[in-house]
Coordinates of C-alpha atoms in Angstrom, one line a residue:
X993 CA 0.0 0.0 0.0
X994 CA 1.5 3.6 -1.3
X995 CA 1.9 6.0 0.9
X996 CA -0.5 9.0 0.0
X997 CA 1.5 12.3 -1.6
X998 CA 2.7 14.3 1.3
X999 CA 3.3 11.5 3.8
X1000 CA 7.1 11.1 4.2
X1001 CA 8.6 7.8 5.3
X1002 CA 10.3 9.6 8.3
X1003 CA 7.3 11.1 9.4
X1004 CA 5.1 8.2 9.0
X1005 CA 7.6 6.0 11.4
X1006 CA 7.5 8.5 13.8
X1007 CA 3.5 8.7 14.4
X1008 CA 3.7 4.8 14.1
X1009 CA 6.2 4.7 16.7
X1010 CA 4.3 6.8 18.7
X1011 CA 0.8 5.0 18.2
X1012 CA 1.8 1.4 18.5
X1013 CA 5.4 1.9 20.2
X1014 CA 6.6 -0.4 17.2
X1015 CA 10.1 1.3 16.8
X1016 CA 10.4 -0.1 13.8
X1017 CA 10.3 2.2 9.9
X1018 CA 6.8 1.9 8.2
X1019 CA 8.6 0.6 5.0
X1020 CA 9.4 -2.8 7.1
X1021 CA 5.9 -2.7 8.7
X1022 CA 4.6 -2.8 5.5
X1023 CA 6.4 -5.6 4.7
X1024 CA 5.4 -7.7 7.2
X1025 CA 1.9 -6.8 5.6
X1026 CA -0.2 -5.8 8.4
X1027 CA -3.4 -4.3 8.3
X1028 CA -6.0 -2.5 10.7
X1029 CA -8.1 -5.6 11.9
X1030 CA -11.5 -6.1 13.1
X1031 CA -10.3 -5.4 16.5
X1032 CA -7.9 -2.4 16.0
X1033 CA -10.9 -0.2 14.4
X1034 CA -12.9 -1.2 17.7
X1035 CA -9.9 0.4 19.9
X1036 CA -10.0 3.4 17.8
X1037 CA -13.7 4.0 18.1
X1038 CA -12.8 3.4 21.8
X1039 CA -10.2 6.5 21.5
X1040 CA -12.9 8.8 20.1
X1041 CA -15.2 8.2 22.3
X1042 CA -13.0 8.5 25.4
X1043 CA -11.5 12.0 23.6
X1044 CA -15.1 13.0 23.7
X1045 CA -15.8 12.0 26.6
X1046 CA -12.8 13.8 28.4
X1047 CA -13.8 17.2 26.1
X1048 CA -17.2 17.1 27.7
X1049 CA -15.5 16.6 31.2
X1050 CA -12.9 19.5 30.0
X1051 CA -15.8 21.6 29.3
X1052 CA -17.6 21.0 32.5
X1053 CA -14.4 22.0 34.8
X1054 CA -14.6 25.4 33.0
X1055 CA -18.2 25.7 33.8
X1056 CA -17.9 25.0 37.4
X1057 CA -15.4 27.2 38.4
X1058 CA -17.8 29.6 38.8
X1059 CA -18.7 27.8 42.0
X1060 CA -15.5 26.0 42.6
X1061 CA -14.9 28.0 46.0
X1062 CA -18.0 27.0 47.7
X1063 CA -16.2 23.4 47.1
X1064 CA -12.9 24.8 48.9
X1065 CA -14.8 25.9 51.6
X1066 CA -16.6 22.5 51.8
X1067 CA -13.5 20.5 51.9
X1068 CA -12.4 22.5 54.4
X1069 CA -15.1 22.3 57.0
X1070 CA -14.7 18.3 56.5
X1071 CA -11.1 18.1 56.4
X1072 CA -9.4 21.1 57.8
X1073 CA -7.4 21.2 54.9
X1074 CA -7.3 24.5 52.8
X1075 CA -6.4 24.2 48.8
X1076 CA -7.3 25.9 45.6
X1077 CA -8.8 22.6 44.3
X1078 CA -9.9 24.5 41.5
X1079 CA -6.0 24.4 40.1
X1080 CA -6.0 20.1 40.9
X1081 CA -9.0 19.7 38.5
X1082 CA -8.0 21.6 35.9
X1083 CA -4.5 20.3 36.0
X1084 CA -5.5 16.7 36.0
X1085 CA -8.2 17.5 33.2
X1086 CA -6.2 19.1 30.8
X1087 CA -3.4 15.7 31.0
X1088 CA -6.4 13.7 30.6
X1089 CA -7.7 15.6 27.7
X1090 CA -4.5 15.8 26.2
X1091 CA -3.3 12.7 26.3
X1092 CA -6.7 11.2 24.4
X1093 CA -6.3 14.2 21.9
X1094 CA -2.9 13.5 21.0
X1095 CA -3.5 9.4 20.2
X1096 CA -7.0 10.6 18.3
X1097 CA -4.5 13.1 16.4
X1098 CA -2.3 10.3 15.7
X1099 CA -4.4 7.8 14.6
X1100 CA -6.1 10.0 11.9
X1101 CA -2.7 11.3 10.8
X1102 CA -1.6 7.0 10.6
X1103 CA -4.7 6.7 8.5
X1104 CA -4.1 9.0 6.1
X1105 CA -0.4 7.5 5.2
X1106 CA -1.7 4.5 5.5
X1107 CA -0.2 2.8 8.2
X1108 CA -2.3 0.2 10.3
X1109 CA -3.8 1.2 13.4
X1110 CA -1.8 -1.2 15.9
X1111 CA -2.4 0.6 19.1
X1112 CA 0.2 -0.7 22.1
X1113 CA -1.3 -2.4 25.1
X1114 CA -0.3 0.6 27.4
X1115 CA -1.9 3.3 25.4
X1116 CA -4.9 0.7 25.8
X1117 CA -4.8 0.4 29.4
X1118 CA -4.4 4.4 29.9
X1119 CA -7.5 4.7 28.1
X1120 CA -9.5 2.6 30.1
X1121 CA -8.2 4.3 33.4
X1122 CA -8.9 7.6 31.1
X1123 CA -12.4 6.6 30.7
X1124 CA -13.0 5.4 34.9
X1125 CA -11.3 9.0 35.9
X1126 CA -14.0 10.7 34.0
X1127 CA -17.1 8.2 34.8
X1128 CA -16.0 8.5 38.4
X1129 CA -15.5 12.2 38.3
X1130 CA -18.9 12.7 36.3
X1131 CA -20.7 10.3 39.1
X1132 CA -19.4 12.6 41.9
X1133 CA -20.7 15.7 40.3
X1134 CA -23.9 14.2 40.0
X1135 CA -24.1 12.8 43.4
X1136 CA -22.6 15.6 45.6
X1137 CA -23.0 19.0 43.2
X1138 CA -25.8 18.5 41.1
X1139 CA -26.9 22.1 40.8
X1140 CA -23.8 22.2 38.4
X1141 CA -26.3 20.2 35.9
X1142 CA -28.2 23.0 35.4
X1143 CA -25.2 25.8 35.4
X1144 CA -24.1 23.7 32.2
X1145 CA -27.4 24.2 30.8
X1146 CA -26.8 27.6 31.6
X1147 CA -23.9 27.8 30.2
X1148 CA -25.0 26.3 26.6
X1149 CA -27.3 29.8 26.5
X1150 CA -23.8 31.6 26.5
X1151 CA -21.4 29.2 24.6
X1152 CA -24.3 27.0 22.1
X1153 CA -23.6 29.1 19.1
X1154 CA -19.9 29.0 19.8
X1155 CA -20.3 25.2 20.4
X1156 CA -21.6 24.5 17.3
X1157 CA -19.3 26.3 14.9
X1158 CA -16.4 24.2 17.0
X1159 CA -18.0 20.7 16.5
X1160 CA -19.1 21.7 12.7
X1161 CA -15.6 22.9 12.2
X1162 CA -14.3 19.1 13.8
X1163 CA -16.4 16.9 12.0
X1164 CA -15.7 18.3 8.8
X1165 CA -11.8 18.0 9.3
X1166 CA -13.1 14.4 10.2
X1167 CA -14.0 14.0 6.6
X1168 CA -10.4 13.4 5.5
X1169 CA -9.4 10.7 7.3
X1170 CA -13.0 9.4 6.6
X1171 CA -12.7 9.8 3.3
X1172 CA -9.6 7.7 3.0
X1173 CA -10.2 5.0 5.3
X1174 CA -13.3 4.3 2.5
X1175 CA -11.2 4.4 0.0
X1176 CA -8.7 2.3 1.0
X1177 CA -11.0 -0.4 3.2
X1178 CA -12.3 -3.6 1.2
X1179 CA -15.4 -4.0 3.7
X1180 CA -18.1 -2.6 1.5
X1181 CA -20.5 -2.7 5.1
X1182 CA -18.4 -1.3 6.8
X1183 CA -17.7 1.7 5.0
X1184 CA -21.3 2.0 4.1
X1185 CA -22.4 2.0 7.7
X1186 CA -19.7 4.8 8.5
X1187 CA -20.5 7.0 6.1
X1188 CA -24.5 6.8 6.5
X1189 CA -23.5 7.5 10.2
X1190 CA -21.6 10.3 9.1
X1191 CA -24.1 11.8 7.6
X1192 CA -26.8 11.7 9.5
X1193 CA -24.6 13.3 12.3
X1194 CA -23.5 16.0 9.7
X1195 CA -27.1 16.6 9.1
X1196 CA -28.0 16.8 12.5
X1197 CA -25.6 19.4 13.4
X1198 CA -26.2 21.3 10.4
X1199 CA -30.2 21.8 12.0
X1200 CA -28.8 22.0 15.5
X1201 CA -29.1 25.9 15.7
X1202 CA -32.9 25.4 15.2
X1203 CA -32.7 24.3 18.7
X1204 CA -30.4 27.0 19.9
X1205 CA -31.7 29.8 22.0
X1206 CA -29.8 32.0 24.2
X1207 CA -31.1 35.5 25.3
X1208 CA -28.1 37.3 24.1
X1209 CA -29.4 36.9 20.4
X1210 CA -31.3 40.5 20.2
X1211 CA -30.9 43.5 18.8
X1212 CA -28.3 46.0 20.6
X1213 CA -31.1 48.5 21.3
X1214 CA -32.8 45.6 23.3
X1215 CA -30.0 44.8 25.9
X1216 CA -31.6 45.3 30.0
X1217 CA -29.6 48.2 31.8
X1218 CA -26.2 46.2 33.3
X1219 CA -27.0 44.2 36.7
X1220 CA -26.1 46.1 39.9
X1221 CA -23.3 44.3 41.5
X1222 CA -23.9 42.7 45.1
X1223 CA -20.4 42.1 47.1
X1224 CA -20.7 38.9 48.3
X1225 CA -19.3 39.3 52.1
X1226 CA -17.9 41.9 50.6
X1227 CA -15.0 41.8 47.6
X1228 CA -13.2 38.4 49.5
X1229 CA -10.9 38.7 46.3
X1230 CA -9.5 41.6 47.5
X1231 CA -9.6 41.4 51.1
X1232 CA -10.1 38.9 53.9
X1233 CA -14.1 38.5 53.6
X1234 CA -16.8 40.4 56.1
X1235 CA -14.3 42.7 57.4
X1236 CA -14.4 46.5 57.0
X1237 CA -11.5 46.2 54.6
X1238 CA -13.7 44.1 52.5
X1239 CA -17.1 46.2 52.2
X1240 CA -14.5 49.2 51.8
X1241 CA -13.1 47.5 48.7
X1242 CA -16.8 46.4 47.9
X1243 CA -17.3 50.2 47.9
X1244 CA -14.2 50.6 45.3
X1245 CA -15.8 48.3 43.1
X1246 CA -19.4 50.5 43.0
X1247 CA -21.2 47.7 44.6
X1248 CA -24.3 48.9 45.5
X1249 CA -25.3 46.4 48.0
X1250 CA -22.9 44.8 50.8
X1251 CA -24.1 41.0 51.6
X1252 CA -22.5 39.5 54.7
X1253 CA -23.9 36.7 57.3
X1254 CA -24.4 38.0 61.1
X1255 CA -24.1 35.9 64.3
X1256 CA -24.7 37.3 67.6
X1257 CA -22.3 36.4 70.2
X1258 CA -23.0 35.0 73.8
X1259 CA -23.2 38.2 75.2
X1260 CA -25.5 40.0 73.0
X1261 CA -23.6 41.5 70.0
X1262 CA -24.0 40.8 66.1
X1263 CA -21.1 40.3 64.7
X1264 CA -20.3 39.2 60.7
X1265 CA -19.4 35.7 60.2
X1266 CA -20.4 33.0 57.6
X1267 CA -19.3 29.8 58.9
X1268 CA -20.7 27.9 62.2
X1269 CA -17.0 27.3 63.4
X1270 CA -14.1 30.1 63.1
X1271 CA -11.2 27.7 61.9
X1272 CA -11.4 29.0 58.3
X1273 CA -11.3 32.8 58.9
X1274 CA -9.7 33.7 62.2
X1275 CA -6.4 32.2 64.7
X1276 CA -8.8 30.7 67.4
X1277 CA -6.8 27.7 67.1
X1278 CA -4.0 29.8 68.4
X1279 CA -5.7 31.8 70.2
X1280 CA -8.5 29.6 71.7
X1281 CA -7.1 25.8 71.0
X1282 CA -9.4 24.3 73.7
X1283 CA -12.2 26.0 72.5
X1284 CA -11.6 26.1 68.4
X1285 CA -14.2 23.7 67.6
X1286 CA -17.1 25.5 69.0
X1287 CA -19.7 27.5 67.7
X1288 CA -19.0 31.0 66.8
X1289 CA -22.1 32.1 68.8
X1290 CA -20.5 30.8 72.3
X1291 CA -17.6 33.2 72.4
X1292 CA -18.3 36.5 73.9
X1293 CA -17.3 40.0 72.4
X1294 CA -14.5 40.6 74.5
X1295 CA -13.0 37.4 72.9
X1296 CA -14.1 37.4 69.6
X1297 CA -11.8 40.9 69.7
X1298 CA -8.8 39.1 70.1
X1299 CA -9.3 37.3 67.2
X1300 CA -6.9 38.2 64.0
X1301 CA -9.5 38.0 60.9
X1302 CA -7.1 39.1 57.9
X1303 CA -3.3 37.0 58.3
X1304 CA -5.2 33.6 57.2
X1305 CA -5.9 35.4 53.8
X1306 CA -2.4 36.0 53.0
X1307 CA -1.4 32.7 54.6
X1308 CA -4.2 30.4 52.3
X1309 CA -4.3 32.4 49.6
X1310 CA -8.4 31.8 48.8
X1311 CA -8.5 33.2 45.6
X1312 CA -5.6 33.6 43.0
X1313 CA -6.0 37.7 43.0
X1314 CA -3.9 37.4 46.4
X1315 CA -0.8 37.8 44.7
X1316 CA -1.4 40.8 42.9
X1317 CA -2.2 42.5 46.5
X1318 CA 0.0 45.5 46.9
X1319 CA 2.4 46.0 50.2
X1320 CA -0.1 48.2 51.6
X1321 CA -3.2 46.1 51.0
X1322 CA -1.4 43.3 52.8
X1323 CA -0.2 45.2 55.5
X1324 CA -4.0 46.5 56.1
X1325 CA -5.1 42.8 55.6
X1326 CA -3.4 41.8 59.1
X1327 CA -4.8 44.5 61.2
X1328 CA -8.5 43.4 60.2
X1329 CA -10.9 42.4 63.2
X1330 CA -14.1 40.9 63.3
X1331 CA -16.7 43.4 63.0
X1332 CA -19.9 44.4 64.8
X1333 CA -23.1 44.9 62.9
X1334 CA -22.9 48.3 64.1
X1335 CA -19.6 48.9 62.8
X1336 CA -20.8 47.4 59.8
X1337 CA -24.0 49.7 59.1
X1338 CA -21.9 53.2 60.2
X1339 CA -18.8 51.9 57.4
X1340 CA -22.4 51.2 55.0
X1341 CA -24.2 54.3 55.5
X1342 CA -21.0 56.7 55.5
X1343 CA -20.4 55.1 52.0
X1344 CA -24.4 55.0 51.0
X1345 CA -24.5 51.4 50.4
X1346 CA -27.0 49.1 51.2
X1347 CA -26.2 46.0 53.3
X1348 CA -28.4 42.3 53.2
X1349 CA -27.6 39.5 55.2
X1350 CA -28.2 36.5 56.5
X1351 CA -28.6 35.8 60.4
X1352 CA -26.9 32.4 61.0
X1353 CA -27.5 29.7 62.7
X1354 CA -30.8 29.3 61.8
X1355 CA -31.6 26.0 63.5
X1356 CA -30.2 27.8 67.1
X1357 CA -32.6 27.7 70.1
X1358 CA -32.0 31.4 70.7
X1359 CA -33.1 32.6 67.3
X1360 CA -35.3 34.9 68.6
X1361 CA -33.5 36.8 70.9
X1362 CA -30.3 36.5 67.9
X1363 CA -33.5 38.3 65.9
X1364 CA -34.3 41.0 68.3
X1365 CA -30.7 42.0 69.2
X1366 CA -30.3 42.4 65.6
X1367 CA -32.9 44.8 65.4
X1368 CA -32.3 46.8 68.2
X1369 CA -28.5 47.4 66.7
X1370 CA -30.2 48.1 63.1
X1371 CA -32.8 50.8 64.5
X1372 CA -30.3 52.2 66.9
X1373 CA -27.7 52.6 64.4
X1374 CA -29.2 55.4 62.2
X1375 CA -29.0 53.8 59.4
X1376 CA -32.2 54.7 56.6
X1377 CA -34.3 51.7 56.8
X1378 CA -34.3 51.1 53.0
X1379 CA -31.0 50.4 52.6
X1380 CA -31.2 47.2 54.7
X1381 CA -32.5 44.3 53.6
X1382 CA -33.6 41.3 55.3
X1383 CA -33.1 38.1 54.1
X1384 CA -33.9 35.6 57.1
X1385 CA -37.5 34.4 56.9
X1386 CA -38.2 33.1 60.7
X1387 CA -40.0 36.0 62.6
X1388 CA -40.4 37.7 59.1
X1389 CA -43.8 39.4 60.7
X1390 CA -42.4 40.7 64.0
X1391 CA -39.4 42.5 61.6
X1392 CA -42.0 43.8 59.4
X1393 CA -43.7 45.4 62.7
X1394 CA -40.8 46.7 64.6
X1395 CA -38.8 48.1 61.8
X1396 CA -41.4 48.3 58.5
X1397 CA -38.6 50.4 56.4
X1398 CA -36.5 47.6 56.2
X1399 CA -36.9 45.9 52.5
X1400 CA -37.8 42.7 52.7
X1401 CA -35.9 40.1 50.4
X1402 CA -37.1 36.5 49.8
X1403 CA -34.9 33.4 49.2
X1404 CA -38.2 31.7 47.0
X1405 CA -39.9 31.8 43.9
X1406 CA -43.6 34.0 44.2
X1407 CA -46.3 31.6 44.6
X1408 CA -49.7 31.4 43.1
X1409 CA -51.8 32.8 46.0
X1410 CA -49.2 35.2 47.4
X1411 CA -51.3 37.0 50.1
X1412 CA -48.0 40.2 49.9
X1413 CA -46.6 40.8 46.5
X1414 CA -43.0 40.1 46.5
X1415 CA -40.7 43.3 45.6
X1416 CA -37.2 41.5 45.8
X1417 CA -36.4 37.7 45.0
X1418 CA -32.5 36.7 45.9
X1419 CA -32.1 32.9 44.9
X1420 CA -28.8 31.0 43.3
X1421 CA -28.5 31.7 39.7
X1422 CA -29.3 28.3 38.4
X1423 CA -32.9 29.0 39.9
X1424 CA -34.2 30.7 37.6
X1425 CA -34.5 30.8 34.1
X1426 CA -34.4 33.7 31.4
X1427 CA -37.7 33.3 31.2
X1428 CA -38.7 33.4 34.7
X1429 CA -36.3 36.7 34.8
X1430 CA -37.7 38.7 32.3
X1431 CA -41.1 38.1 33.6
X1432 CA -40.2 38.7 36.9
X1433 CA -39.0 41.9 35.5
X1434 CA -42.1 43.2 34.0
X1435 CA -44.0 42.5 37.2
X1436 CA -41.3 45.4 38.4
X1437 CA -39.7 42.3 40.8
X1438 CA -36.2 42.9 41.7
X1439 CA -34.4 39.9 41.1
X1440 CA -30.9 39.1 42.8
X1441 CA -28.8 36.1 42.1
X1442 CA -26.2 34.6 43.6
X1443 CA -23.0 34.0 43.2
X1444 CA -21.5 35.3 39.6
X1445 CA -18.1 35.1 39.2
X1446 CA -17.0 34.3 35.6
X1447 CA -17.9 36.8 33.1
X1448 CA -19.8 34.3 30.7
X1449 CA -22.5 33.8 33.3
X1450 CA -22.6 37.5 34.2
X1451 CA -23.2 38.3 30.0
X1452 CA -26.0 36.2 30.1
X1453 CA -28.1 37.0 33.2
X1454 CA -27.3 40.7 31.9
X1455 CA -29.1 40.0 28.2
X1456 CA -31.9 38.3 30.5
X1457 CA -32.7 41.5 32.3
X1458 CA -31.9 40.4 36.0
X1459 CA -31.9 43.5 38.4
X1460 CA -28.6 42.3 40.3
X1461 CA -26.0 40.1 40.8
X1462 CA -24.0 38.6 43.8
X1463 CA -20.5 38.1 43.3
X1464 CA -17.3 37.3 44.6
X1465 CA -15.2 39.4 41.4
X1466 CA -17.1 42.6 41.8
X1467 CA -13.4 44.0 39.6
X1468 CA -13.4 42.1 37.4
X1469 CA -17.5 42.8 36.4
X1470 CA -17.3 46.4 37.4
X1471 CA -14.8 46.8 34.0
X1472 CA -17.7 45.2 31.7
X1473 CA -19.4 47.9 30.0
X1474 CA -20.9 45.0 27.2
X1475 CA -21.8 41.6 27.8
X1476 CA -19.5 39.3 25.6
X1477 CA -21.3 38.6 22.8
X1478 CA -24.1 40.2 21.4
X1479 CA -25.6 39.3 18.1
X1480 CA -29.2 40.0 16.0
X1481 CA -31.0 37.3 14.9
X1482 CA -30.5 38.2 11.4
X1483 CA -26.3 38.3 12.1
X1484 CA -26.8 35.1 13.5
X1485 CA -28.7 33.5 10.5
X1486 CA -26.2 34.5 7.8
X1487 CA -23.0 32.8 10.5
X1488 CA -25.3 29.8 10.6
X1489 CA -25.8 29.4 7.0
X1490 CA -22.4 30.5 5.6
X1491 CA -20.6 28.0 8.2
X1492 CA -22.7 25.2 7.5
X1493 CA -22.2 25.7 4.1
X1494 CA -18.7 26.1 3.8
X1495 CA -18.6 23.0 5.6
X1496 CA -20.6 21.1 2.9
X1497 CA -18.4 22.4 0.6
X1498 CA -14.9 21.4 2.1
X1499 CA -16.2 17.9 2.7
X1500 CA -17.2 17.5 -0.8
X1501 CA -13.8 18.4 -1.7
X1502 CA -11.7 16.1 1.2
X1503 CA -14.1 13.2 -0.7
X1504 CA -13.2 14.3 -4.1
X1505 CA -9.7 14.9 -3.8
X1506 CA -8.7 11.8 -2.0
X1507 CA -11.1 10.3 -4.8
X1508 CA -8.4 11.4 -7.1
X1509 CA -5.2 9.9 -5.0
X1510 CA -7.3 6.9 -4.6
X1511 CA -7.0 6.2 -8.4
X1512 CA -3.9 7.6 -8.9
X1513 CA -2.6 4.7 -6.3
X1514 CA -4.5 2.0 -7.6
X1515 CA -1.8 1.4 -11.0
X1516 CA 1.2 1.5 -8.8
X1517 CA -0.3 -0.3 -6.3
X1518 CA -0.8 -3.5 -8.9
X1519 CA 2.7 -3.4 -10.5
X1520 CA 3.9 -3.5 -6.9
X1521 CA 1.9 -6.2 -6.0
X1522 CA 2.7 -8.3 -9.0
X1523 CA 6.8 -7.4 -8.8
X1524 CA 6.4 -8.5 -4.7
X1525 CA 4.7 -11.7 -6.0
X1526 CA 7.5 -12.4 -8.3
X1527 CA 10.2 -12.0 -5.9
X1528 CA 8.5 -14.2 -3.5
X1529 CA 8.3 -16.8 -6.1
X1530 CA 12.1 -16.2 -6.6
X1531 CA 12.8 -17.1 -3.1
X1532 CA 11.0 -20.4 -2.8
X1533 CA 12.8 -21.6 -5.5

């Protein structure tokens, strides 16, 4: 079998040697006339499908990183052990994906210079661990994240046309190798069956924008006013979170609305802090060790004061944005202190933000009081009213009562027979569809949702018309004056048809020119054939 024009001898050992580890030229491999078997087109089909399999996994890890921090902080509370897994995932994806890529690569490149597809027992094995990795990694998602299901739905709204350009654009380069495995194989089935498959999958894709929607296909004169920006415990990229250096870089960001979590402390005082225990954010295991495991609400103020809230930023490094921290920032970092609610509302109203939060635990048998010395330091503080919001629902009524200025803000969806109209909705972003939002927007409902890192998700919920986002990169969204993308329907159209039929037209060309070698091949492949037969006859004698 010829090699087709183009494909060296040198070149054509090396991507053998590197497929099947057969260190041996391709002029002696074809000698020992070997052909792709049976089996060695089933471990190829294998390879593709684990390549696409680990590009869909690939894909995914982008997605989530949106959320990947609330999966740091998880980790943590169960094993005390701080890491950016974020950087683990992606590292370990990208080998995976790699590695699958480069043997698909190969293989197409042995089929077109005709070399058999003999792939090595270790590649083999790799694969299948390949393929488990994923499964396993795929099963976990589904089983301890799910939500991220629907973020990747989400995230199709943003990245579907994209998408389909990319895989149009693949399986039409596919068409080469195609094309000459067809003309080269002597199973008539066989290549019938891969090229009606072939087809149909080209066809599909071709209508697969039919299907497409995403609400940042409008007209420019249609795009929402941009989503106010919520700091979520205040800009924790920037500074060590619910401290006053936070909400002050909050402030730097134009937030417009401070969201933090408040416990009350055994003696009385609201304080800001997220998590039940204060391992994560403060030195109470230096400070406190016998006493570093308890809830946050059994210390008193006096020792909650003690407390440094800023070093462990530095030290753990919770968001890569760390580094870029100037001498100053990092010195201010280390002299941060828990704060009181009421230092928190003076810091909010002397910068005329609004501040929402949560009041944690929930589940605590002193919720009650917790809810009344909250209120006391809210309507004592001076503070307008309206530019508090509450989100906790128990005693909802009695805060409504004692302090009716205060906006209310609901963690649910309006319901059907909903005695009170609802004014402000904040729910996670996956919550709610574009739909839902823009309805929700012409009922004039203030919708909020959290937490919006990457800028892909924040294009999106912009072209749906959300009133607000909460997010933990209030810099990097403060600098987007324009979602992304942005594209009329009509724009949209023409890409759709031109790329679809440009792609028609190159694979009627890979078929027709490999047509063409195919024929040219045939001649020389017969007088080498007969002249091989000859000098085997030569030898027996």
């Amino acid at each position: 079998m010829a090699d087709p024009p183009g494909c060296c001898q040198p070149c054509a050992t090396c991507l053998l040697c590197l497929y099947s580890c057969r260190w041996v030229t391709a002029k002696k491999e074809k000698r020992k006339g070997l052909r792709t078997t049976q089996c060695d087109c089933s471990w190829f089909l294998f390879l593709f499908c684990v390549f696409l399999f680990t590009l869909v996994w690939l894909y995914f890890a982008i997605i989530i990183l949106n959320d990947f921090h609330n999966f740091n902080e998880f980790i943590f509370k169960q094993r005390k052990l701080w890491l950016d897994w974020s950087l683990v995932l992606l590292i370990a994806t990208a080998v995976l994906f790699t590695y699958s890529a480069v043997l698909l690569v190969l293989a197409l490149f042995l089929q077109l210079c005709g070399q058999p597809l003999k792939l090595h027992w270790l590649h083999k094995t790799l694969l299948i661990l390949t393929a488990l990795v994923v499964a396993a990694a795929f099963t976990g998602l589904g089983i301890k994240w799910a939500e991220e299901w629907r973020s990747a739905r989400i995230s199709l709204q943003a990245t579907g046309p994209f998408l389909h350009i990319g895989i149009v654009g693949g399986m039409t380069l596919l068409a080469w190798p195609l094309a000459s495995f067809i003309y080269r194989s002597r199973n008539t089935g066989l290549k019938v069956f891969l090229l009606l498959v072939y087809c149909v999958v080209m066809i599909a894709l071709y209508l697969v924008p039919l299907g497409i929607t995403s609400p940042c296909i409008m007209e420019e004169n249609q795009l929402p006013p941009k989503p106010a920006l919520v700091g979520h415990r205040g800009a924790p990229m920037l500074a060590p979170e619910n401290t006053l250096m936070s909400l002050h870089k909050a402030v730097d960001c134009d937030v417009q609305v401070f969201e933090t979590d408040v416990m009350v402390s055994a003696d009385g005082v609201p304080f800001l802090m997220h998590d039940d225990e204060l391992t994560r954010t403060t030195n109470v295991q230096a400070v406190f060790p016998e006493r570093a495991a308890l809830n946050s609400t059994t210390f008193n103020w006096t020792d909650l004061q003690q407390l440094d809230a800023g070093s462990w930023f530095l030290e753990r490094k919770p968001f890569p944005t760390v580094h870029s921290l100037s001498a100053g920032d990092r010195h201010q970092a280390t002299k941060q202190r828990i704060p009181s609610l009421e230092q928190a509302l003076e810091a909010a109203k002397q910068s005329n933000i609004s501040i929402m939060f949560d009041l944690r635990p929930e589940n605590h048998s002193d919720y009650q009081s917790f809810v009344n010395a909250t209120l006391k330091v809210i309507l004592q503080s001076g503070i307008p009213l309206q530019q508090v919001l509450w989100l906790p629902d128990a005693f909802r009524e009695q805060v409504k009562q004692q302090a009716p200025g205060v906006q209310q803000v609901y963690g649910r969806k309006r319901l059907q027979n909903e005695k009170e109209p609802l004014l402000h909705v904040n729910l996670p972003y996956q919550d709610m569809s574009s739909e839902e939002i823009r309805q929700y927007r012409q009922d004039n409902i203030s919708v909020n949702l959290y937490v919006v890192n990457q800028p892909w998700l924040f294009s999106v919920l912009w072209c749906s018309g959300v009133t607000s986002v909460t997010t933990n990169a209030c810099q990097v969204l403060k600098e987007m004056k324009h979602p992304i993308w942005l594209l009329p329907s009509s724009t949209y159209l023409m890409i759709w048809i031109v790329v679809d039929c440009a792609s028609f037209l190159a694979i009627l060309w890979a078929f027709f020119l490999l047509k063409k070698c195919s024929q040219r091949r045939r001649p020389a492949e017969s007088e080498t054939d007969v002249l091989l037969t000859k000098i085997n006859s030569l030898m027996q004698e």
